[in-house]
Amino acid sequence: MMAGFVLVGALLGAALLIWLRGKSDGVKMLLDGLAVLAYLGFFVVAATSVARTIWDDTVFMTQVHEVLQSPIFLASGAYLGPYGLALLVQQLIDRRG
């Protein structure tokens, strides 16, 4: 059930982003800039969590999951999923047209 909600949300988010990207070059640049910030936030939080786990010599499988409590990690991942899907779909549409 939850996987269905995630799938529908990703598809709706991707459709919205495709529509917004088609509005203007300014909106497209804004969405791309947000993706860069989301990528950096996602990467920094994940890398910091993994590095801390290694440096502290803690049990990897339990300690590293603290990353799932980070709002930056969650928000970044929530944006990057539909954004990446939107880019892939847009490329498919452009190649066919």
JSON list of C-alpha atoms in Angstrom, two decimals:
[
{"chain": "A", "resi": 1, "resn": "MET", "atom": "CA", "xyz": [0.00, 0.00, 0.00]},
{"chain": "A", "resi": 2, "resn": "MET", "atom": "CA", "xyz": [2.74, 2.45, 0.98]},
{"chain": "A", "resi": 3, "resn": "ALA", "atom": "CA", "xyz": [4.75, 1.59, -2.13]},
{"chain": "A", "resi": 4, "resn": "GLY", "atom": "CA", "xyz": [1.70, 2.50, -4.21]},
{"chain": "A", "resi": 5, "resn": "PHE", "atom": "CA", "xyz": [1.48, 5.91, -2.55]},
{"chain": "A", "resi": 6, "resn": "VAL", "atom": "CA", "xyz": [5.17, 6.52, -3.15]},
{"chain": "A", "resi": 7, "resn": "LEU", "atom": "CA", "xyz": [4.88, 5.49, -6.81]},
{"chain": "A", "resi": 8, "resn": "VAL", "atom": "CA", "xyz": [1.82, 7.67, -7.42]},
{"chain": "A", "resi": 9, "resn": "GLY", "atom": "CA", "xyz": [3.47, 10.59, -5.63]},
{"chain": "A", "resi": 10, "resn": "ALA", "atom": "CA", "xyz": [6.64, 10.24, -7.70]},
{"chain": "A", "resi": 11, "resn": "LEU", "atom": "CA", "xyz": [4.65, 10.11, -10.94]},
{"chain": "A", "resi": 12, "resn": "LEU", "atom": "CA", "xyz": [2.49, 13.10, -10.01]},
{"chain": "A", "resi": 13, "resn": "GLY", "atom": "CA", "xyz": [5.54, 15.04, -8.85]},
{"chain": "A", "resi": 14, "resn": "ALA", "atom": "CA", "xyz": [7.37, 14.25, -12.08]},
{"chain": "A", "resi": 15, "resn": "ALA", "atom": "CA", "xyz": [4.36, 15.32, -14.16]},
{"chain": "A", "resi": 16, "resn": "LEU", "atom": "CA", "xyz": [4.15, 18.59, -12.22]},
{"chain": "A", "resi": 17, "resn": "LEU", "atom": "CA", "xyz": [7.87, 19.25, -12.69]},
{"chain": "A", "resi": 18, "resn": "ILE", "atom": "CA", "xyz": [7.66, 18.53, -16.43]},
{"chain": "A", "resi": 19, "resn": "TRP", "atom": "CA", "xyz": [4.77, 20.98, -16.70]},
{"chain": "A", "resi": 20, "resn": "LEU", "atom": "CA", "xyz": [6.58, 23.64, -14.64]},
{"chain": "A", "resi": 21, "resn": "ARG", "atom": "CA", "xyz": [9.83, 23.22, -16.60]},
{"chain": "A", "resi": 22, "resn": "GLY", "atom": "CA", "xyz": [7.89, 23.93, -19.79]},
{"chain": "A", "resi": 23, "resn": "LYS", "atom": "CA", "xyz": [6.57, 27.25, -18.48]},
{"chain": "A", "resi": 24, "resn": "SER", "atom": "CA", "xyz": [9.71, 29.35, -18.89]},
{"chain": "A", "resi": 25, "resn": "ASP", "atom": "CA", "xyz": [13.47, 29.23, -18.87]},
{"chain": "A", "resi": 26, "resn": "GLY", "atom": "CA", "xyz": [13.48, 31.05, -15.53]},
{"chain": "A", "resi": 27, "resn": "VAL", "atom": "CA", "xyz": [11.33, 28.39, -13.86]},
{"chain": "A", "resi": 28, "resn": "LYS", "atom": "CA", "xyz": [13.46, 25.68, -15.45]},
{"chain": "A", "resi": 29, "resn": "MET", "atom": "CA", "xyz": [16.62, 27.28, -14.05]},
{"chain": "A", "resi": 30, "resn": "LEU", "atom": "CA", "xyz": [15.01, 27.66, -10.61]},
{"chain": "A", "resi": 31, "resn": "LEU", "atom": "CA", "xyz": [14.00, 23.97, -10.53]},
{"chain": "A", "resi": 32, "resn": "ASP", "atom": "CA", "xyz": [17.48, 22.93, -11.70]},
{"chain": "A", "resi": 33, "resn": "GLY", "atom": "CA", "xyz": [19.06, 25.14, -9.01]},
{"chain": "A", "resi": 34, "resn": "LEU", "atom": "CA", "xyz": [16.85, 23.55, -6.36]},
{"chain": "A", "resi": 35, "resn": "ALA", "atom": "CA", "xyz": [17.97, 20.14, -7.60]},
{"chain": "A", "resi": 36, "resn": "VAL", "atom": "CA", "xyz": [21.62, 21.14, -7.18]},
{"chain": "A", "resi": 37, "resn": "LEU", "atom": "CA", "xyz": [20.95, 22.29, -3.61]},
{"chain": "A", "resi": 38, "resn": "ALA", "atom": "CA", "xyz": [18.97, 19.12, -2.88]},
{"chain": "A", "resi": 39, "resn": "TYR", "atom": "CA", "xyz": [21.78, 16.97, -4.28]},
{"chain": "A", "resi": 40, "resn": "LEU", "atom": "CA", "xyz": [24.37, 18.76, -2.15]},
{"chain": "A", "resi": 41, "resn": "GLY", "atom": "CA", "xyz": [22.22, 18.47, 0.98]},
{"chain": "A", "resi": 42, "resn": "PHE", "atom": "CA", "xyz": [21.53, 14.79, 0.33]},
{"chain": "A", "resi": 43, "resn": "PHE", "atom": "CA", "xyz": [25.20, 14.04, -0.33]},
{"chain": "A", "resi": 44, "resn": "VAL", "atom": "CA", "xyz": [26.55, 15.97, 2.66]},
{"chain": "A", "resi": 45, "resn": "VAL", "atom": "CA", "xyz": [24.15, 14.40, 5.16]},
{"chain": "A", "resi": 46, "resn": "ALA", "atom": "CA", "xyz": [24.72, 10.87, 3.82]},
{"chain": "A", "resi": 47, "resn": "ALA", "atom": "CA", "xyz": [28.50, 11.24, 3.61]},
{"chain": "A", "resi": 48, "resn": "THR", "atom": "CA", "xyz": [28.71, 12.78, 7.09]},
{"chain": "A", "resi": 49, "resn": "SER", "atom": "CA", "xyz": [26.68, 9.93, 8.57]},
{"chain": "A", "resi": 50, "resn": "VAL", "atom": "CA", "xyz": [28.83, 7.26, 6.92]},
{"chain": "A", "resi": 51, "resn": "ALA", "atom": "CA", "xyz": [32.08, 9.03, 7.86]},
{"chain": "A", "resi": 52, "resn": "ARG", "atom": "CA", "xyz": [30.97, 9.40, 11.50]},
{"chain": "A", "resi": 53, "resn": "THR", "atom": "CA", "xyz": [30.08, 5.70, 11.62]},
{"chain": "A", "resi": 54, "resn": "ILE", "atom": "CA", "xyz": [33.53, 4.74, 10.32]},
{"chain": "A", "resi": 55, "resn": "TRP", "atom": "CA", "xyz": [35.44, 7.20, 12.53]},
{"chain": "A", "resi": 56, "resn": "ASP", "atom": "CA", "xyz": [33.53, 6.20, 15.68]},
{"chain": "A", "resi": 57, "resn": "ASP", "atom": "CA", "xyz": [34.00, 2.52, 14.82]},
{"chain": "A", "resi": 58, "resn": "THR", "atom": "CA", "xyz": [30.35, 1.85, 15.61]},
{"chain": "A", "resi": 59, "resn": "VAL", "atom": "CA", "xyz": [28.11, -0.88, 14.29]},
{"chain": "A", "resi": 60, "resn": "PHE", "atom": "CA", "xyz": [27.54, 0.20, 10.71]},
{"chain": "A", "resi": 61, "resn": "MET", "atom": "CA", "xyz": [24.04, -1.18, 10.18]},
{"chain": "A", "resi": 62, "resn": "THR", "atom": "CA", "xyz": [22.55, 0.56, 13.20]},
{"chain": "A", "resi": 63, "resn": "GLN", "atom": "CA", "xyz": [24.46, 3.84, 13.40]},
{"chain": "A", "resi": 64, "resn": "VAL", "atom": "CA", "xyz": [24.21, 4.80, 9.73]},
{"chain": "A", "resi": 65, "resn": "HIS", "atom": "CA", "xyz": [20.41, 4.72, 9.86]},
{"chain": "A", "resi": 66, "resn": "GLU", "atom": "CA", "xyz": [20.41, 7.97, 11.83]},
{"chain": "A", "resi": 67, "resn": "VAL", "atom": "CA", "xyz": [20.58, 9.65, 8.42]},
{"chain": "A", "resi": 68, "resn": "LEU", "atom": "CA", "xyz": [16.91, 8.74, 7.97]},
{"chain": "A", "resi": 69, "resn": "GLN", "atom": "CA", "xyz": [16.03, 11.19, 10.76]},
{"chain": "A", "resi": 70, "resn": "SER", "atom": "CA", "xyz": [17.56, 14.17, 8.97]},
{"chain": "A", "resi": 71, "resn": "PRO", "atom": "CA", "xyz": [14.97, 16.57, 7.52]},
{"chain": "A", "resi": 72, "resn": "ILE", "atom": "CA", "xyz": [17.52, 17.74, 4.93]},
{"chain": "A", "resi": 73, "resn": "PHE", "atom": "CA", "xyz": [18.11, 14.17, 3.77]},
{"chain": "A", "resi": 74, "resn": "LEU", "atom": "CA", "xyz": [14.39, 13.41, 3.60]},
{"chain": "A", "resi": 75, "resn": "ALA", "atom": "CA", "xyz": [13.42, 16.65, 1.83]},
{"chain": "A", "resi": 76, "resn": "SER", "atom": "CA", "xyz": [16.29, 16.36, -0.64]},
{"chain": "A", "resi": 77, "resn": "GLY", "atom": "CA", "xyz": [15.42, 12.78, -1.48]},
{"chain": "A", "resi": 78, "resn": "ALA", "atom": "CA", "xyz": [11.75, 13.67, -1.82]},
{"chain": "A", "resi": 79, "resn": "TYR", "atom": "CA", "xyz": [12.64, 16.34, -4.41]},
{"chain": "A", "resi": 80, "resn": "LEU", "atom": "CA", "xyz": [15.34, 14.43, -6.27]},
{"chain": "A", "resi": 81, "resn": "GLY", "atom": "CA", "xyz": [13.17, 11.36, -6.93]},
{"chain": "A", "resi": 82, "resn": "PRO", "atom": "CA", "xyz": [10.46, 13.12, -8.97]},
{"chain": "A", "resi": 83, "resn": "TYR", "atom": "CA", "xyz": [13.01, 15.57, -10.42]},
{"chain": "A", "resi": 84, "resn": "GLY", "atom": "CA", "xyz": [15.18, 12.76, -11.80]},
{"chain": "A", "resi": 85, "resn": "LEU", "atom": "CA", "xyz": [12.13, 10.94, -13.12]},
{"chain": "A", "resi": 86, "resn": "ALA", "atom": "CA", "xyz": [10.92, 14.15, -14.80]},
{"chain": "A", "resi": 87, "resn": "LEU", "atom": "CA", "xyz": [14.27, 14.60, -16.55]},
{"chain": "A", "resi": 88, "resn": "LEU", "atom": "CA", "xyz": [14.25, 11.03, -17.82]},
{"chain": "A", "resi": 89, "resn": "VAL", "atom": "CA", "xyz": [10.68, 11.28, -19.09]},
{"chain": "A", "resi": 90, "resn": "GLN", "atom": "CA", "xyz": [11.43, 14.65, -20.71]},
{"chain": "A", "resi": 91, "resn": "GLN", "atom": "CA", "xyz": [14.40, 13.12, -22.54]},
{"chain": "A", "resi": 92, "resn": "LEU", "atom": "CA", "xyz": [12.22, 10.29, -23.82]},
{"chain": "A", "resi": 93, "resn": "ILE", "atom": "CA", "xyz": [9.61, 12.77, -25.04]},
{"chain": "A", "resi": 94, "resn": "ASP", "atom": "CA", "xyz": [12.24, 14.96, -26.72]},
{"chain": "A", "resi": 95, "resn": "ARG", "atom": "CA", "xyz": [13.79, 12.00, -28.54]},
{"chain": "A", "resi": 96, "resn": "ARG", "atom": "CA", "xyz": [10.43, 10.86, -29.90]},
{"chain": "A", "resi": 97, "resn": "GLY", "atom": "CA", "xyz": [9.31, 14.35, -30.97]}
]
